[in-house]
CSV table of C-alpha atoms in Angstrom, one decimal:
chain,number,residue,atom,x,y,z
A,4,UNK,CA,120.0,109.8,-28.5
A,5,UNK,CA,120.3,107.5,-31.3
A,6,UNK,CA,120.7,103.8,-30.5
A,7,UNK,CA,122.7,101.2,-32.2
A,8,UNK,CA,123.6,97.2,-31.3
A,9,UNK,CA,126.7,95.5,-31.0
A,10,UNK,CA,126.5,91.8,-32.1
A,11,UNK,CA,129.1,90.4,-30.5
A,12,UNK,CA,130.9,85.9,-30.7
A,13,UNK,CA,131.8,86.4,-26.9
A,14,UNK,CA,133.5,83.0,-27.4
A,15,UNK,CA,136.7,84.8,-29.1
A,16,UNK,CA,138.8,86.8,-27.3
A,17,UNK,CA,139.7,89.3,-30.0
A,18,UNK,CA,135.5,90.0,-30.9
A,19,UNK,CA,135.3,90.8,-27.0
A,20,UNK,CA,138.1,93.0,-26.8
A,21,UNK,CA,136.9,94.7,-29.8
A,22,UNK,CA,133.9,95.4,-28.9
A,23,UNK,CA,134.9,96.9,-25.8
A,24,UNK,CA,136.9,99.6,-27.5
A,25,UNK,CA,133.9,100.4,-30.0
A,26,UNK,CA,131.5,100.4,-27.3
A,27,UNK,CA,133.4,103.0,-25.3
A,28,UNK,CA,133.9,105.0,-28.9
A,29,UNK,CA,130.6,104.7,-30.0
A,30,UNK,CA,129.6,105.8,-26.9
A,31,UNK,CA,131.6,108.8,-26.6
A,32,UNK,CA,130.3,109.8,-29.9
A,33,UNK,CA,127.0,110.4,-28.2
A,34,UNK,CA,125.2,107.0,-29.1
A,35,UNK,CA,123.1,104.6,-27.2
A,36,UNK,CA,125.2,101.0,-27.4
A,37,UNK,CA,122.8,97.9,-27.0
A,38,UNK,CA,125.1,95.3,-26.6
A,39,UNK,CA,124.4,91.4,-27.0
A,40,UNK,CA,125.7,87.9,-27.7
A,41,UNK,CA,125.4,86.5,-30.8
A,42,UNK,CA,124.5,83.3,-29.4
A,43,UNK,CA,121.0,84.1,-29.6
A,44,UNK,CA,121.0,83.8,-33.4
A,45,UNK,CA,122.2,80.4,-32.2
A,46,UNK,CA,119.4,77.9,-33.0
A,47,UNK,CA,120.9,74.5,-32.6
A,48,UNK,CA,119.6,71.2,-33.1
A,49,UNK,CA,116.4,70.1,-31.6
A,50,UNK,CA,115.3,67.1,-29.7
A,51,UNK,CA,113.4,65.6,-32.3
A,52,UNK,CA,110.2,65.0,-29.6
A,53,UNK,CA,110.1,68.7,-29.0
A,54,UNK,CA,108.5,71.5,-31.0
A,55,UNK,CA,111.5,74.3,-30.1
A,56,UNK,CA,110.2,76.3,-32.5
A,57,UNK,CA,106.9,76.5,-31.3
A,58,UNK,CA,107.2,80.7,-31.7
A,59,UNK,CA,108.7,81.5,-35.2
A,60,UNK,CA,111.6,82.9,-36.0
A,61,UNK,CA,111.2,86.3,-34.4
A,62,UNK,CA,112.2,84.3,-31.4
A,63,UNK,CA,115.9,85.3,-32.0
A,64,UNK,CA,114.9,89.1,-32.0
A,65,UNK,CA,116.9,90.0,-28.9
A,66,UNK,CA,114.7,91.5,-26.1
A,67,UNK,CA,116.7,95.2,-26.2
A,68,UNK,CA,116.8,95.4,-30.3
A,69,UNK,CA,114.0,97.3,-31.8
A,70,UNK,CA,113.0,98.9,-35.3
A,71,UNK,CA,113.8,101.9,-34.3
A,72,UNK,CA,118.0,101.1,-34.2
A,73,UNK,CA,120.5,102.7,-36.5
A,74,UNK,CA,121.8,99.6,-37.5
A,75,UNK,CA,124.0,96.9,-35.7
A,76,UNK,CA,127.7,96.3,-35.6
A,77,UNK,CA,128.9,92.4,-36.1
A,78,UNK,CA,131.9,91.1,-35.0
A,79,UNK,CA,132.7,87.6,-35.4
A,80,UNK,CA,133.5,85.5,-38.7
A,81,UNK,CA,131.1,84.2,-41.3
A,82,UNK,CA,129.0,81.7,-38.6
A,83,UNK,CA,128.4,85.1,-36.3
A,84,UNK,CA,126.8,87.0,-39.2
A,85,UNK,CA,124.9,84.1,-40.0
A,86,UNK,CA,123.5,84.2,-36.4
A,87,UNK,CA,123.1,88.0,-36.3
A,88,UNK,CA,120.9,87.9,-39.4
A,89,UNK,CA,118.4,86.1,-37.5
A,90,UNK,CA,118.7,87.9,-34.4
A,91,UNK,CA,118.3,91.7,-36.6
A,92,UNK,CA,115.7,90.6,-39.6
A,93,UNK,CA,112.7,90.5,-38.4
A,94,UNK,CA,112.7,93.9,-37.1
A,95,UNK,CA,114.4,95.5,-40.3
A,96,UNK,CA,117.7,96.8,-38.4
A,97,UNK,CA,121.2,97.0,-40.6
A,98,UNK,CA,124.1,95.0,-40.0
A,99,UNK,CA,127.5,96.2,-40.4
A,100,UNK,CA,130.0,93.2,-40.7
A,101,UNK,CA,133.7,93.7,-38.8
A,102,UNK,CA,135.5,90.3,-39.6
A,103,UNK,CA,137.4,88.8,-36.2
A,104,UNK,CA,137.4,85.2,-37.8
A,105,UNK,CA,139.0,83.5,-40.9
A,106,UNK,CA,137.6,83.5,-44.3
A,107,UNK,CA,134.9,86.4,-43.8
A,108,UNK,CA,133.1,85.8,-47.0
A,109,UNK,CA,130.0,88.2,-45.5
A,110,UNK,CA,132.8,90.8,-43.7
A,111,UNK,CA,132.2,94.6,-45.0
A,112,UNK,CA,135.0,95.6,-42.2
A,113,UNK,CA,138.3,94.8,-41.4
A,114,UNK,CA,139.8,95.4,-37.7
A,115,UNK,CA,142.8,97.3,-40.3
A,116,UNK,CA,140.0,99.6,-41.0
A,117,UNK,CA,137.8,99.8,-38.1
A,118,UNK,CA,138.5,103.5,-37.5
A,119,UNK,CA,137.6,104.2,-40.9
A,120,UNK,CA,134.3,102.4,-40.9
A,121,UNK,CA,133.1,103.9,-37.0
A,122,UNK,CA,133.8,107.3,-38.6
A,123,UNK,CA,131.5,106.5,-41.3
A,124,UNK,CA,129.0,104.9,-39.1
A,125,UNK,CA,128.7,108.3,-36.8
A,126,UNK,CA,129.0,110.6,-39.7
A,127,UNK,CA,125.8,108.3,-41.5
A,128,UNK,CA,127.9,107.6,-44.1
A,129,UNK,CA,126.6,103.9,-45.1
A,130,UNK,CA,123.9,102.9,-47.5
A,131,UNK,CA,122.1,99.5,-47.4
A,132,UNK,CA,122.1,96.4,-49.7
A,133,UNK,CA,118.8,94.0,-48.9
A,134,UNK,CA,119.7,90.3,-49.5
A,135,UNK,CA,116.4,88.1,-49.3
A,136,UNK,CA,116.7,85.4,-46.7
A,137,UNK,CA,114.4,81.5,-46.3
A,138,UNK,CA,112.3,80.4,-43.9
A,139,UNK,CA,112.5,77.0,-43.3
A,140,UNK,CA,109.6,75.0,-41.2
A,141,UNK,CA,109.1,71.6,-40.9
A,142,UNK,CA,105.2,70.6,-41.0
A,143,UNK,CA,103.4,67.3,-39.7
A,144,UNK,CA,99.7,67.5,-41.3
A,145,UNK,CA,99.0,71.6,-40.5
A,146,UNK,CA,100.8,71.1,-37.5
A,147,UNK,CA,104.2,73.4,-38.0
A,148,UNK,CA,107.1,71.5,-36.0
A,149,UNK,CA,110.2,73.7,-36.4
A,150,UNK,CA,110.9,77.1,-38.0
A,151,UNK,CA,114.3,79.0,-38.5
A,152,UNK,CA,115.2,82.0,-40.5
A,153,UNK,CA,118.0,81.2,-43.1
A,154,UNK,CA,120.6,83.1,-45.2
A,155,UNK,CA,122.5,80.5,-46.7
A,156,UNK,CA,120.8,77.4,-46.9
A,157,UNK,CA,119.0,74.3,-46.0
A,158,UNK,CA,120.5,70.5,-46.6
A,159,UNK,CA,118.5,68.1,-45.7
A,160,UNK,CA,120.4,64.2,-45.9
A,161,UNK,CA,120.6,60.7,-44.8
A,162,UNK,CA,122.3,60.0,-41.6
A,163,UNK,CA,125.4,57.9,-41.5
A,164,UNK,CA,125.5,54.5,-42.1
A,165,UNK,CA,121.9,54.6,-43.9
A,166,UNK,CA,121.1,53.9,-47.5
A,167,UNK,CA,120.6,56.3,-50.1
A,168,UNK,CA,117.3,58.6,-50.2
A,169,UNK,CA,114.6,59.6,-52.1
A,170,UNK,CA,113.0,63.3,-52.3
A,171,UNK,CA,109.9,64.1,-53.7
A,172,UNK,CA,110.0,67.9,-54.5
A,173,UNK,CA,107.3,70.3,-55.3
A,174,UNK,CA,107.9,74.0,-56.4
A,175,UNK,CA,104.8,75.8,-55.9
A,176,UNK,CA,102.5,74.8,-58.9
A,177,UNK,CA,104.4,72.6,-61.1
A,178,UNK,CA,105.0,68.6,-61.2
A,179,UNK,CA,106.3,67.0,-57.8
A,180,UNK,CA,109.5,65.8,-59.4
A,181,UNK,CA,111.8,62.5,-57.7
A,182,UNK,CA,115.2,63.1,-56.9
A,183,UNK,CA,117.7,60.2,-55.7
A,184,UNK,CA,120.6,61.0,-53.8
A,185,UNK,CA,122.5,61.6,-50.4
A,186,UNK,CA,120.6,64.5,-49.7
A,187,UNK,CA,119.6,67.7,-51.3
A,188,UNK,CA,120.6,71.8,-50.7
A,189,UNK,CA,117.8,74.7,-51.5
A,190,UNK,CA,120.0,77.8,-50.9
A,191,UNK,CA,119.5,81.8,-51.2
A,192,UNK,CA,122.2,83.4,-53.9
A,193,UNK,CA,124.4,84.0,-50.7
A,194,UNK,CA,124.2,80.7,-49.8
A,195,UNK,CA,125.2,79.2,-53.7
A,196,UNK,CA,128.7,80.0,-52.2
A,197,UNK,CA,128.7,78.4,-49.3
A,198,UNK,CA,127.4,74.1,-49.1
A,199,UNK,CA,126.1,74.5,-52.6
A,200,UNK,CA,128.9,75.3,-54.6
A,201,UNK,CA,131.1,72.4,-52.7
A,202,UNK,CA,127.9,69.8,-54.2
A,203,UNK,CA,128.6,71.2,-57.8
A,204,UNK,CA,126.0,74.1,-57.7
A,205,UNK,CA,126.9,77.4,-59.8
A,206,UNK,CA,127.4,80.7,-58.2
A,207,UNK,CA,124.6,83.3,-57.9
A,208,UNK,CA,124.9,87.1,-57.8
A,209,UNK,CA,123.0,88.4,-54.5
A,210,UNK,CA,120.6,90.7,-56.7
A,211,UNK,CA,118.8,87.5,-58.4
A,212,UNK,CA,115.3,86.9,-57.3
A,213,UNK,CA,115.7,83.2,-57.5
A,214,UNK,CA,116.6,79.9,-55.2
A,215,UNK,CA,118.5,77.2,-56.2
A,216,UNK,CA,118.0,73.2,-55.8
A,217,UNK,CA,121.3,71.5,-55.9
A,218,UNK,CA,121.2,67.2,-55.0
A,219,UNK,CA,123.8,65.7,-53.2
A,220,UNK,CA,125.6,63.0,-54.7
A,221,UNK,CA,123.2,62.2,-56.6
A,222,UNK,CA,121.9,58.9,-58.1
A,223,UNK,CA,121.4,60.3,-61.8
A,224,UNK,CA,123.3,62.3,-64.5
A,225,UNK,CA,120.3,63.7,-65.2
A,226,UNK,CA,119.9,65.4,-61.4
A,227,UNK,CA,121.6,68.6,-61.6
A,228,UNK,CA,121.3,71.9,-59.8
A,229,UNK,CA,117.9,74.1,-60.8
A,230,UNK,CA,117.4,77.4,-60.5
A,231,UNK,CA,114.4,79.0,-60.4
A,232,UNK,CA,112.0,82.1,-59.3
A,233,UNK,CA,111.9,82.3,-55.5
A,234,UNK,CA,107.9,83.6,-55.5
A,235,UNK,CA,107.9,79.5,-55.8
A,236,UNK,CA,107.4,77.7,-52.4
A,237,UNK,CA,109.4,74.6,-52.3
A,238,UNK,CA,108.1,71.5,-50.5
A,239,UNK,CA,110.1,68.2,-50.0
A,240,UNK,CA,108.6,65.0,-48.6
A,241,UNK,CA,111.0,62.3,-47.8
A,242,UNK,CA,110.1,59.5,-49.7
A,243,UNK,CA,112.4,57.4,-47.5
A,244,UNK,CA,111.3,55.0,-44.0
A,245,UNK,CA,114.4,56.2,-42.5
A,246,UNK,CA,114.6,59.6,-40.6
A,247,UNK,CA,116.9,62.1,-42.3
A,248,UNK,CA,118.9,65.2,-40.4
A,249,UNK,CA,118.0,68.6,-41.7
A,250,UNK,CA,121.0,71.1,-41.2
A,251,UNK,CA,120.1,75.4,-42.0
A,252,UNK,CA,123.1,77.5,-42.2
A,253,UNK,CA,125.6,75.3,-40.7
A,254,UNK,CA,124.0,75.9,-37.0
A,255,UNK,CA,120.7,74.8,-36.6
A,256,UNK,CA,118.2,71.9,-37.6
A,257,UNK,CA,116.3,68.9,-36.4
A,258,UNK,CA,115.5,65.1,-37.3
A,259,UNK,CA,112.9,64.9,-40.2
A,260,UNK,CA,110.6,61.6,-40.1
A,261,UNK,CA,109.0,60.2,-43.1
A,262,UNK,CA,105.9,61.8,-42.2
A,263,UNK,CA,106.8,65.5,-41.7
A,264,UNK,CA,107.6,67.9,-45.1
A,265,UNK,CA,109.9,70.6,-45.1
A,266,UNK,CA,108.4,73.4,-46.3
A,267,UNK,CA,111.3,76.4,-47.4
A,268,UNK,CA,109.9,80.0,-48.7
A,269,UNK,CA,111.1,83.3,-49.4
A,270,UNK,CA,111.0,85.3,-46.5
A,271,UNK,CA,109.2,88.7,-46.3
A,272,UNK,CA,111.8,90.0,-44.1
A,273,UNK,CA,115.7,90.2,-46.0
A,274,UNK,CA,119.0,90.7,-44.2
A,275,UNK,CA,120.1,94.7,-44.2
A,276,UNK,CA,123.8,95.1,-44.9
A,277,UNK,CA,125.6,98.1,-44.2
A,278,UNK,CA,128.2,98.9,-47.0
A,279,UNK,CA,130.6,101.8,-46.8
A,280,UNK,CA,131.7,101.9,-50.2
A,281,UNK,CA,130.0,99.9,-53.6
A,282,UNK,CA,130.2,96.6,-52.9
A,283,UNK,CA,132.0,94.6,-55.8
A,284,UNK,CA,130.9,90.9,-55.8
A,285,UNK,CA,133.0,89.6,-58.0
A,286,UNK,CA,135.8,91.2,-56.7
A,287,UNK,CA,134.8,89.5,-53.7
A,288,UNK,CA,134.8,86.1,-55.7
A,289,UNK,CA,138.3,86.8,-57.1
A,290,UNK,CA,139.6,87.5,-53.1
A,291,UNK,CA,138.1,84.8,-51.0
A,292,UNK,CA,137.6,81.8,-54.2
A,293,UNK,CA,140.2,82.6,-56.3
A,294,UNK,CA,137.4,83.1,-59.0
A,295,UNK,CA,138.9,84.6,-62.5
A,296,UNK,CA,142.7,84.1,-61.5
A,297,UNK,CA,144.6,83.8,-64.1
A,298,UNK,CA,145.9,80.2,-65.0
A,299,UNK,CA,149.4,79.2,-63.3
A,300,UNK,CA,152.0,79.6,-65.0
A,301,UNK,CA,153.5,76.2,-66.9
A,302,UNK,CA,157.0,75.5,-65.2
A,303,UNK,CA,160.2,76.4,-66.9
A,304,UNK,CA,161.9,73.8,-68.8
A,305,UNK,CA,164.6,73.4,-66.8
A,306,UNK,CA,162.7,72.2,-63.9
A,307,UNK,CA,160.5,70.2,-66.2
A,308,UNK,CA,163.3,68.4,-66.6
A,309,UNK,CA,164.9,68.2,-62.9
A,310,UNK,CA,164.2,64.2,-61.5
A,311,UNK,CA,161.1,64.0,-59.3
């Protein structure tokens, strides 16, 4: 019998009461449902004395997933797919997004079409986009401290109340180079429309083999976003006494002293994503940003005119 998972935010009402009903579907079509929370893609924040991460990333691989799955229905918002990415890629399974939240920038599925899309997922009618995804650990010496899968991106910053930092970068061979600022954002191309394009950075298409460096607030004209070949490991030492807060995908992260480095990497495992039909990013852009509208219209004369 073939098996498929069902990723579910069992803090939302509607993603619970939607997953019931394609639970019982799926099942009736003759599949094998592995259900599961997607809390377990969940990392949080670390105690900062405490080496959570002790076991890698495949940590988040749920205990009933395996490579031998279908693929893996989502349901949740943007934060549940980020969470479901970790849970499904290290073990190579596909996700198929089903929006239940707000913006869903990362949805494939809406609940108007969710018949539609569990026809095509019994009938096999889905192909598979790959989107490479980060690891992120933070090293003391050889010692590795805390690791995390990431699809968006890391930002690593000054806490509140604390002065403004310095980051010494290195991309895998070339010149360490000193960046002043808040903080600074290495993100994937899905992540350079999340945190990175609020800090200025430009937007990537998800096929580009690259990562992107983007400083927050930063101290110089001359420090601007970088983009560059993601075969490059990026290493950044805080050149700061202070400890700085390190934040990956919105949901996990730890405390980085002045004596760790943060070490960020392609990984060898990329997020599957089920698509039912060609999947147009920029239309994408143009429906969740507002990318490529046409301007606004001037007002008419006669209101230009009207007393404010």
């Amino acid at each position: 019998m073939p098996r498929v998972g069902l990723i579910v935010n069992d803090g939302k009402d509607l993603a619970i009461s939607t997953a019931d009903l394609i639970e019982n579907r799926l099942t009736a079509a003759g599949l094998e449902v592995a259900r599961v929370s997607s809390s377990g893609g969940v990392v949080g924040f670390a105690n900062p004395d405490q080496h959570l991460r002790s076991r890698g990333y495949a940590a988040c691989v749920p205990a009933s997933f395996d490579e031998e799955m279908a693929l893996a229905l989502v349901l949740g918002g943007d934060g549940t797919v980020l969470s479901a990415a970790r849970q499904t890629a290290p073990i190579g399974v596909p996700i198929l997004t089903i929006n239940t939240g707000h913006l869903g920038f990362l949805a494939e599925a809406y609940l108007k079409d969710l018949d539609q899309a569990l026809a095509q997922v019994v009938a096999g009618e889905w192909t598979v986009e790959e989107r490479s995804m980060l690891v992120v650990s933070v090293m003391r010496g050889e010692q590795r401290r805390w690791e995390v899968l990431c699809l968006n991106e890391m930002a690593l910053h000054r806490e509140p109340l604390t002065s403004m930092c310095h980051f010494e970068i290195a991309i895998g061979r070339h010149a360490p180079v000193d960046i002043a600022a808040d903080g600074v954002i290495l993100s994937s191309p899905t992540g350079s429309t999340a945190y990175a394009l609020s800090a200025g950075g430009p937007v990537i298409t998800p096929d580009c083999p690259v990562l992107q460096l983007t400083p927050i607030a930063a101290h110089s004209l001359a420090s601007r976003a970088l983009v560059f070949s993601d075969q490059e490991p990026v290493t950044v030492f805080p050149a700061t006494p202070e400890r700085l807060m390190m934040v990956v995908d919105g949901s996990a992260g730890c405390y980085v002293w002045p004596e760790d480095r943060v070490l960020v990497r392609r990984s060898e495992h990329p997020v599957r994503f089920v698509r039912l039909a060609d999947h147009e990013f920029f239309q994408v852009l143009r429906n969740k940003l507002g990318w490529g509208l046409p301007h606004v219209a001037k007002p008419s004369s006669s209101h230009a005119d009207a007393p404010l």
